[in-house]
Short mmCIF file of C-alpha atoms and ligand atoms in Angstrom, two decimals:
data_model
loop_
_atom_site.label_atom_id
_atom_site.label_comp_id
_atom_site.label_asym_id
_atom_site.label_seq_id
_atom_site.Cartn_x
_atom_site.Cartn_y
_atom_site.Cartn_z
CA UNK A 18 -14.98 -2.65 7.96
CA UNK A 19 -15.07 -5.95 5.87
CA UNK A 20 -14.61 -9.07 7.67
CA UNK A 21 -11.85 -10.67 6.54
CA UNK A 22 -12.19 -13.81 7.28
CA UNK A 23 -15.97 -14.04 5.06
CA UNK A 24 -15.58 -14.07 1.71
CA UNK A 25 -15.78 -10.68 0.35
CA UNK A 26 -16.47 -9.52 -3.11
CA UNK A 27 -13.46 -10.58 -5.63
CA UNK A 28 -11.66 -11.31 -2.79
CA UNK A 29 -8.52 -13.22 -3.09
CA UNK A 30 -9.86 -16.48 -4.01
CA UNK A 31 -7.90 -17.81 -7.15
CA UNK A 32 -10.72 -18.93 -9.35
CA UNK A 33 -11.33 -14.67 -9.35
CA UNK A 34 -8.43 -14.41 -11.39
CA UNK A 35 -8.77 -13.36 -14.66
CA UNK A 36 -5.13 -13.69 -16.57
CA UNK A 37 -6.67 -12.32 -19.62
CA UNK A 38 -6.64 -8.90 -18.72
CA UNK A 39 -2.69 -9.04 -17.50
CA UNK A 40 -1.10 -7.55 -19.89
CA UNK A 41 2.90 -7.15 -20.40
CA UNK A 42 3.83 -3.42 -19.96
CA UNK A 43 5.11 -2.06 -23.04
CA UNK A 44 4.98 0.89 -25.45
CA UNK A 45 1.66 -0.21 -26.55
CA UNK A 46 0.39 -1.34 -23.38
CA UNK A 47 1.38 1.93 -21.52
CA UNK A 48 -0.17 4.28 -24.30
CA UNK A 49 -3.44 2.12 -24.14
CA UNK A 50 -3.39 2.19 -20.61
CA UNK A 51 -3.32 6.12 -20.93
CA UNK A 52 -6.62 6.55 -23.29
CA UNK A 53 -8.26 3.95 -20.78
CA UNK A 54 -7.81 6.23 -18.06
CA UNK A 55 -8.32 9.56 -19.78
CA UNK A 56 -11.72 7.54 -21.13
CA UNK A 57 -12.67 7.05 -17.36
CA UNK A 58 -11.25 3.64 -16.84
CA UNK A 59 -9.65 1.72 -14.44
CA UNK A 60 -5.75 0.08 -14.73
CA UNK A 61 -4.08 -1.21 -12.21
CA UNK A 62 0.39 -1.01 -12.67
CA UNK A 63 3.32 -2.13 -10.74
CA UNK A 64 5.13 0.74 -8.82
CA UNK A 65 8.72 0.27 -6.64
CA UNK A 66 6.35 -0.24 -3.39
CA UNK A 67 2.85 -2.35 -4.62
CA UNK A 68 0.71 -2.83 -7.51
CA UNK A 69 -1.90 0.36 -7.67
CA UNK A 70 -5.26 0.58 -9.10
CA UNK A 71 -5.13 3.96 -11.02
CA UNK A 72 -8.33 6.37 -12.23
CA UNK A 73 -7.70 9.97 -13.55
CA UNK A 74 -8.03 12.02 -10.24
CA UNK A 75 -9.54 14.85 -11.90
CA UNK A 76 -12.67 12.30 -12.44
CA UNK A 77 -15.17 11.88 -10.26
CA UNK A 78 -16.79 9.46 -11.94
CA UNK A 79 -13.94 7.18 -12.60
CA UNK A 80 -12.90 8.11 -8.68
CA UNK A 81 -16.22 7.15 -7.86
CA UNK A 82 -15.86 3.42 -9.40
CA UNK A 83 -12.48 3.15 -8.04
CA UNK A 84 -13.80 3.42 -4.45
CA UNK A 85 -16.80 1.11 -5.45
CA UNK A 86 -13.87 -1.26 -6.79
CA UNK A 87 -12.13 -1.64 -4.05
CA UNK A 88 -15.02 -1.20 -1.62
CA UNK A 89 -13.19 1.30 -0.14
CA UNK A 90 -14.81 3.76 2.32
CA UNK A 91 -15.33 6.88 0.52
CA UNK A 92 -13.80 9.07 4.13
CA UNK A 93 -10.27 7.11 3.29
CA UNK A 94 -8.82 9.68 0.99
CA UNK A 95 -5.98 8.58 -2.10
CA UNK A 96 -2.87 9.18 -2.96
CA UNK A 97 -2.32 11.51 -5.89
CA UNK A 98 0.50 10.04 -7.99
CA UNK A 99 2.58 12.70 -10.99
CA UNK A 100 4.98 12.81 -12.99
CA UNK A 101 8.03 15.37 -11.17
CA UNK A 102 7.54 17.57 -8.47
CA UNK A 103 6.65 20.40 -10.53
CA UNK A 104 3.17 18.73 -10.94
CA UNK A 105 3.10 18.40 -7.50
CA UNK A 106 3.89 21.87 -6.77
CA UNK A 107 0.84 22.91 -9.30
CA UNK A 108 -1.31 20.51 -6.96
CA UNK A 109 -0.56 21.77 -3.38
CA UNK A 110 1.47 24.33 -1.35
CA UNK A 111 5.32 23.56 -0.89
CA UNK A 112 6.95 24.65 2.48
CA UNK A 113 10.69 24.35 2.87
CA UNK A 114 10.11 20.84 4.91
CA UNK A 115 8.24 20.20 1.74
CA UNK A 116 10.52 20.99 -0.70
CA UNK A 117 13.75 19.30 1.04
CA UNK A 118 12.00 15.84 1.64
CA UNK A 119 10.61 16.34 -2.38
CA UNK A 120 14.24 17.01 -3.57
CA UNK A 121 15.86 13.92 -1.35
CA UNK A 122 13.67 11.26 -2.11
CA UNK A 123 11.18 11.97 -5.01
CA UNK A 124 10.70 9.75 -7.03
CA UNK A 125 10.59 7.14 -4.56
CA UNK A 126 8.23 5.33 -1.90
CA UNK A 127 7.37 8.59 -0.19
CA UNK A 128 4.01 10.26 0.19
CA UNK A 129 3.65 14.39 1.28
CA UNK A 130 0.49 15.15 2.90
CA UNK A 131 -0.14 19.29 2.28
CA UNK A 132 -2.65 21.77 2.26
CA UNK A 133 -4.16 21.37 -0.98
CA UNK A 134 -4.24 24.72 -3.58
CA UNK A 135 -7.60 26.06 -4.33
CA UNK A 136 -7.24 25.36 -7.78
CA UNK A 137 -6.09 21.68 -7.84
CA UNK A 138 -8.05 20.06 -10.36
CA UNK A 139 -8.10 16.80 -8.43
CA UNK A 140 -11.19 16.09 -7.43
CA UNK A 141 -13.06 15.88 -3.87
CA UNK A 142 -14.17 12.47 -3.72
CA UNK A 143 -10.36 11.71 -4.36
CA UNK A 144 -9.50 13.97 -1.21
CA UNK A 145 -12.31 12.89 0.82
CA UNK A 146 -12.87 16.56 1.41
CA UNK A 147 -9.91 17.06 2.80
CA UNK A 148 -8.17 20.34 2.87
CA UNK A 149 -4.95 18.41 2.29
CA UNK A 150 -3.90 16.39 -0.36
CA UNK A 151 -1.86 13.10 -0.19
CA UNK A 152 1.30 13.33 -3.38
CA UNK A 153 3.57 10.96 -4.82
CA UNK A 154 5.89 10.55 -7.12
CA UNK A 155 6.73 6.91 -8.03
CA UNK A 156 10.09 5.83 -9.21
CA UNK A 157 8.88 2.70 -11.24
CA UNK A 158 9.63 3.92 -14.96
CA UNK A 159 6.13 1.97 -15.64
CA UNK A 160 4.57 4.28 -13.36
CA UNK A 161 5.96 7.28 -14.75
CA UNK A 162 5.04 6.16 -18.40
CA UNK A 163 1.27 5.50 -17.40
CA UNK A 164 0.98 8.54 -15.90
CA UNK A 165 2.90 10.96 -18.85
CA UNK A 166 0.12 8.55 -20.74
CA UNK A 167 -2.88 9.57 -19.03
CA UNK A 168 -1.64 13.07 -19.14
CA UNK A 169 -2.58 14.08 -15.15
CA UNK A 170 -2.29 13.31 -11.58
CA UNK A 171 -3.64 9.79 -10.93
CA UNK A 172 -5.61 8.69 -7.82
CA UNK A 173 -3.84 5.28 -6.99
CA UNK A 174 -4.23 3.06 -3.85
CA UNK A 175 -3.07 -0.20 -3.95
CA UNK A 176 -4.82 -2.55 -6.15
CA UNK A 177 -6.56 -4.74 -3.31
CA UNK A 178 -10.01 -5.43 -1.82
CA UNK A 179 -9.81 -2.50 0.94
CA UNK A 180 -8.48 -3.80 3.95
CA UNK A 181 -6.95 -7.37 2.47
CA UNK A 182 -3.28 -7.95 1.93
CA UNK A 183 -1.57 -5.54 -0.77
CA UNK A 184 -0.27 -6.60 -4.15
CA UNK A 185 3.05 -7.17 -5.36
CA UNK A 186 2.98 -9.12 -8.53
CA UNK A 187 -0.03 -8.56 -11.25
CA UNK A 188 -1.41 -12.04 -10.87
CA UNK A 189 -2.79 -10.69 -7.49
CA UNK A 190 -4.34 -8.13 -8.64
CA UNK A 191 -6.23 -10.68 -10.86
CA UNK A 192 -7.09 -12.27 -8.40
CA UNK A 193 -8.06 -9.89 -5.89
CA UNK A 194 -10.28 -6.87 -8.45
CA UNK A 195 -10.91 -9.75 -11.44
CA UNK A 196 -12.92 -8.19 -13.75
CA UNK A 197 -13.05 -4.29 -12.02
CA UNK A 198 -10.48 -2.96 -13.85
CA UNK A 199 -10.23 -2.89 -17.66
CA UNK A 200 -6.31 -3.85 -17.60
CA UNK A 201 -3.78 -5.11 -15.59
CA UNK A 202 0.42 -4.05 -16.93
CA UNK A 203 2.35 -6.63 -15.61
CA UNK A 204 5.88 -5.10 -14.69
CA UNK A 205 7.13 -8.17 -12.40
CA UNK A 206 7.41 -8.18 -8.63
CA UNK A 207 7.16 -5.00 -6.93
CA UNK A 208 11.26 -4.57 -5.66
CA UNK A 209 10.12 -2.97 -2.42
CA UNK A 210 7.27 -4.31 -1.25
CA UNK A 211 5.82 -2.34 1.38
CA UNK A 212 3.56 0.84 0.56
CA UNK A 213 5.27 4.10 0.63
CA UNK A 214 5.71 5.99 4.14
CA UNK A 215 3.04 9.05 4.36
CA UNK A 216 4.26 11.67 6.16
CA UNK A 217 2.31 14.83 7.12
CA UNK A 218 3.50 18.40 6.59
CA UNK A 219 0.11 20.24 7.25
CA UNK A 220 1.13 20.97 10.81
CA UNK A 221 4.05 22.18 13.01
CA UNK A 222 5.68 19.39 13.40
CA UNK A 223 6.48 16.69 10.65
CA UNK A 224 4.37 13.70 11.09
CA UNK A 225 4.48 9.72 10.01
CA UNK A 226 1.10 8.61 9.18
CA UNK A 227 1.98 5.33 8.02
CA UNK A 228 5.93 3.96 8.25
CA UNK A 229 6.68 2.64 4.94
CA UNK A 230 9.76 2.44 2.35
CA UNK A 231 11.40 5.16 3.60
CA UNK A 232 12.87 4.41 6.68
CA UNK A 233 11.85 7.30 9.73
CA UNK A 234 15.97 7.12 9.85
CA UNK A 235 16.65 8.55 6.50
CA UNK A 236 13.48 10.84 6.74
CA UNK A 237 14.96 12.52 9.80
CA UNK A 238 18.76 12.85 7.85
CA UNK A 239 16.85 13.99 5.21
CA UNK A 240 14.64 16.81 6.85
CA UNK A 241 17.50 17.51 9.33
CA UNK A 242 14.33 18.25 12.19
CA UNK A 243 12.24 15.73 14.65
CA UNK A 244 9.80 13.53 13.25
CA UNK A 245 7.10 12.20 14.98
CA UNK A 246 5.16 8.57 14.29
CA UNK A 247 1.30 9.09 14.92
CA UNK A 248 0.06 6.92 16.90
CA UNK A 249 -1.36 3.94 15.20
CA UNK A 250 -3.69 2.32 17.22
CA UNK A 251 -7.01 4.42 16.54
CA UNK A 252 -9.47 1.60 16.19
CA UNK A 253 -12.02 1.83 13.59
CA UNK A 254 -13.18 5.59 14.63
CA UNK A 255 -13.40 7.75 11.30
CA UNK A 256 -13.19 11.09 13.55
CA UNK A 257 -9.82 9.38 15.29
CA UNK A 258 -8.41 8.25 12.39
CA UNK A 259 -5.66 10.97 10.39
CA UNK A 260 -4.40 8.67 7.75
CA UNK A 261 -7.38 6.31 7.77
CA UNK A 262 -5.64 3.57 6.16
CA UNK A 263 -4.64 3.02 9.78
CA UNK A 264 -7.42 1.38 10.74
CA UNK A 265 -6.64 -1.26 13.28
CA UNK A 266 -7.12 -4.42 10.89
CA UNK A 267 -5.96 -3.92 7.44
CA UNK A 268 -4.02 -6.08 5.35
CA UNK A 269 -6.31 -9.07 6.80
CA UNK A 270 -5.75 -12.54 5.22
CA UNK A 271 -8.37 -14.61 6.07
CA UNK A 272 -6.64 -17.10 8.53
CA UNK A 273 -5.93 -15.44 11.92
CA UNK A 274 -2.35 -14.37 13.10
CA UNK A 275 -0.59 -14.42 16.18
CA UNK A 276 2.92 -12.42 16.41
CA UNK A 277 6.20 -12.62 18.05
CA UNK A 278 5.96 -16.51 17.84
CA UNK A 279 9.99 -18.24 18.64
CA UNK A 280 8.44 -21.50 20.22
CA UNK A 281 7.17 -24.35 18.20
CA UNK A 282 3.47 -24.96 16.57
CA UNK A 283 1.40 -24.31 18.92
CA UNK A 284 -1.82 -26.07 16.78
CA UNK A 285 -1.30 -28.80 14.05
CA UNK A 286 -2.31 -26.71 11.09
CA UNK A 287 -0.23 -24.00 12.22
CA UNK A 288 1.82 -22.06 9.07
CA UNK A 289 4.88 -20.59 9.76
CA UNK A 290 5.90 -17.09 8.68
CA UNK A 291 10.14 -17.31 9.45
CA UNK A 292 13.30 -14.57 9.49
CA UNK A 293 16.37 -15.25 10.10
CA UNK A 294 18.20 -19.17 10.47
CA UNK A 295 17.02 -20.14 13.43
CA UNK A 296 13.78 -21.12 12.58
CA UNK A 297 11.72 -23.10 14.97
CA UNK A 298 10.09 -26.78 14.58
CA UNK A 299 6.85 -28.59 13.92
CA UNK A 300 5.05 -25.86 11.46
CA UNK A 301 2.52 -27.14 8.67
CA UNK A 302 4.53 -24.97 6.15
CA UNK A 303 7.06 -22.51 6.91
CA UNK A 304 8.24 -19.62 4.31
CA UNK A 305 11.06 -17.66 5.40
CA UNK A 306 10.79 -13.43 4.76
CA UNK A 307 14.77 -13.74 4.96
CA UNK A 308 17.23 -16.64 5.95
CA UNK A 309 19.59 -14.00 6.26
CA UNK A 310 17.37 -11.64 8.17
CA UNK A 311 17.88 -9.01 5.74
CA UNK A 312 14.70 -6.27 6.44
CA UNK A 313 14.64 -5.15 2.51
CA UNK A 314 14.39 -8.73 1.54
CA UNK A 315 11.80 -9.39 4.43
CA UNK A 316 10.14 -6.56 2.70
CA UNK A 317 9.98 -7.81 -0.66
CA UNK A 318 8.45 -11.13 0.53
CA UNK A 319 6.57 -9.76 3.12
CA UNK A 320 2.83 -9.43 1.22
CA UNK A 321 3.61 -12.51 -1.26
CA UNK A 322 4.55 -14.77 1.50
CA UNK A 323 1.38 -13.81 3.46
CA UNK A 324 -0.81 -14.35 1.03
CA UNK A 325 0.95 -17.90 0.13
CA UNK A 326 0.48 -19.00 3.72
CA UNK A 327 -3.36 -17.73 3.63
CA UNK A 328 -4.39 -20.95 2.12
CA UNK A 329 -6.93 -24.28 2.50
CA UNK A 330 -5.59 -27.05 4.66
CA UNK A 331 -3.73 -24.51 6.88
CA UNK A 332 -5.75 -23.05 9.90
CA UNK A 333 -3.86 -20.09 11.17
CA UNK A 334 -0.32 -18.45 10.51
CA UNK A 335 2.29 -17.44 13.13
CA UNK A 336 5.01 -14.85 12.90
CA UNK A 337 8.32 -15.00 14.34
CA UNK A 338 9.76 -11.35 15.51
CA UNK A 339 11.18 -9.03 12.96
CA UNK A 340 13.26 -6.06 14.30
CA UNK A 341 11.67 -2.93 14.37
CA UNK A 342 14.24 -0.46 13.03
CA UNK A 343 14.38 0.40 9.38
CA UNK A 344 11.92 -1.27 7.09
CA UNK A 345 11.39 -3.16 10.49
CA UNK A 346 8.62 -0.26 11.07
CA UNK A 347 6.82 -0.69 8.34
CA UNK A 348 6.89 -4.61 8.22
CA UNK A 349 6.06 -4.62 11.89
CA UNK A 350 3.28 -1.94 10.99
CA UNK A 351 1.62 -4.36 8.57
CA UNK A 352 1.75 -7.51 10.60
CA UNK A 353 -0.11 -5.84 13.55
CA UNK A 354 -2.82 -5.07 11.54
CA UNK A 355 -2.99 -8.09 9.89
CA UNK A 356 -3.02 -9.92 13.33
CA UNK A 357 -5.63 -7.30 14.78
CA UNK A 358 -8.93 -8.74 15.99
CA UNK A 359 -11.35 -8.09 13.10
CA UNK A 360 -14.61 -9.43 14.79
O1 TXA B 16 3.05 2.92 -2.02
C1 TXA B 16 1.93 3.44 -2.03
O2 TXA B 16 1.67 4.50 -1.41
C2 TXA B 16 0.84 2.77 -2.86
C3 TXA B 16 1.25 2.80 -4.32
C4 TXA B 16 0.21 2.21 -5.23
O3 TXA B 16 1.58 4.10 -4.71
N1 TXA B 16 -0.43 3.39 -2.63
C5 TXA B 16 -1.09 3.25 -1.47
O4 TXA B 16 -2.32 3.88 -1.43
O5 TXA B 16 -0.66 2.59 -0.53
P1 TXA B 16 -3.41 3.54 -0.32
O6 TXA B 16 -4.65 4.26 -0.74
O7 TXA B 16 -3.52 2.08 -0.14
O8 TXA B 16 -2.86 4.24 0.97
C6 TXA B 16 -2.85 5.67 1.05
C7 TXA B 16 -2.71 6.11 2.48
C8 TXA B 16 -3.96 5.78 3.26
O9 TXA B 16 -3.55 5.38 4.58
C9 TXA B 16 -4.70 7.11 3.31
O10 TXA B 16 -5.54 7.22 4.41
C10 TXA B 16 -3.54 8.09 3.37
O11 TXA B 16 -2.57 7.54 2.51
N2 TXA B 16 -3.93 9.43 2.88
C11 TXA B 16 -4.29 9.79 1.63
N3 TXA B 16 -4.61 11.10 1.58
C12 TXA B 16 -4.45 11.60 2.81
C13 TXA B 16 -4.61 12.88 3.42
N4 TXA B 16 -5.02 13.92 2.73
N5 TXA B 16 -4.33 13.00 4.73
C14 TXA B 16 -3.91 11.94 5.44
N6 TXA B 16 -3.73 10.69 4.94
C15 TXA B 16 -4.00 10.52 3.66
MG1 MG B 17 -3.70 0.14 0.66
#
């Protein structure tokens, strides 16, 4: 695991950024951005959850630079993003479970892990060797156009040094990958902020990998059954880890982070991280994930507000408690690994 706290490769600091390569989605944009990937290329685009970095998953060349992009480890498998869940069905092997979550909320910000068919065309490296496969649909028109574009499934994580803070609006993609990719479609602020919820089918019973913009509330309505949430805390073990973007610290900024704070500052260049209206005093800065402590709104703020806070002249950022029901999970999720001890 990177440290988060050195500097690592392209990573985050503004002078990375490279505006020149953001480039305002359009017709033009999105049918350039489809010979770029069928030519091998990388382009990272908005979706509804975070911005993703995008290479043809049948290439595992262009798979191969995506991983050296990101500086990903090459046992974290990705996502395989298509079009409709007919291309998904051509990918992997649909059970009933499969098939009722695909019909309630594709497209949208969820992710089917399944036994992958023999004759997938995605490639290994994007699996990590995996006899399952990891499918999405996104529900951000952009995303839909870019991949009708390129013309196949695309291998997509979010577009961010592996394990810093995720994306949301193109000018951090800039500055986290700089020159890595060959373009950057600008669609505005991602609307919901946190990565899709992963859930796995491949066994008997249905479980979360990662809590995301699904709520586990609707995804039980939805599959009518019991759902169970992994267990998260797997440390750094590959052999422990199932989704293994659940690695204890992820979404690191480089300040450190302590949770759950209601009192005051505890340390003079302490930031503030705020929900809801009774915010507590004497904070170096204080941004507020929702006055009205509204979760989707928390959401939508969450990475952006992070990443404002995780700046020079502040020493350290606190977090005042979220709920953990609805998008709760998946905010809570995040902030636990971006507090976890990375030394
Ligand atoms: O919302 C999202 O899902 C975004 C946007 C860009 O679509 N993508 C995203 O990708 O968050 P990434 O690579 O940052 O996270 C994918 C997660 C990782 O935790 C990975 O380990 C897990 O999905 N995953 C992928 N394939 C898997 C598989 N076959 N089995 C288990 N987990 C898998
Ligand atoms: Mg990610």
């Amino acid at each position: 695991m990177a440290d988060g706290r050195s500097s690592s490769p392209g990573g985050g600091t503004r002078d990375n950024a490279e505006p020149s390569r953001i480039v305002v989605a359009n017709d033009k944009s999105i049918a350039r951005a489809g010979v770029l990937l069928r030519q091998g290329s990388l382009v990272a685009l908005p979706t509804e959850t975070v911005y993703g970095l995008a290479a043809d998953a049948t290439n595992a060349r262009a798979v191969a630079a995506l991983f050296a992009a990101k500086g990903r480890p090459r046992f974290n498998p990705l996502i395989a993003h298509v079009a409709d869940t007919a291309a998904a069905e051509a990918l992997a092997w649909f059970d009933a479970r499969a098939a009722k979550l695909a019909a309630a909320f594709w497209p949208g910000p969820l992710t089917l892990v399944l036994l992958r068919r023999a004759e997938a065309p995605v490639c290994d490296l994007a699996c990590a060797g995996l006899a399952s496969i990891a499918l999405r649909v996104p529900a951000h028109p952009m995303a839909q156009a870019v991949i009708r574009a390129a013309g196949g499934p695309l291998a997509m994580p979010s577009a961010n040094v592996s394990g810093r803070i995720s994306p949301t609006q193109a000018v951090h993609v800039a500055e986290e990958l700089g020159d890595k990719v060959a373009m950057i479609l600008d669609g505005g602020p991602a609307a919901i902020g946190v990565e899709s919820t992963v859930i796995d089918l491949t066994g008997p019973v249905p479980t979360v990998l990662r809590p995301g913009g699904i709520t586990l509330e609707a995804l039980a309505e939805g599959l009518e059954e019991e759902i169970t949430l992994a267990m998260t805390e797997t440390g750094d073990d590959p052999e422990a880890i199932l989704a293994p973007g659940m690695m204890t610290s992820h979404y690191a900024p480089s300040l450190p982070v302590r949770l759950e704070a209601s009192g005051p500052a505890e340390w003079p260049d302490e930031a503030l991280l705020a929900f809801g209206a009774a915010v507590p005093e004497g904070y170096a800065l204080v941004l507020n994930l929702s006055p009205i402590g509204d979760l989707r709104e928390a959401a939508a703020n969450l990475f952006t507000m992070l990443r404002e806070l995780d700046r020079p002249g502040l020493g350290r950022i606190a977090v005042m408690p979220i709920p953990r029901t609805g998008l709760g999970l998946a905010i809570n999720d995040r902030l636990t690994r971006a507090a976890a001890c990375r030394e």
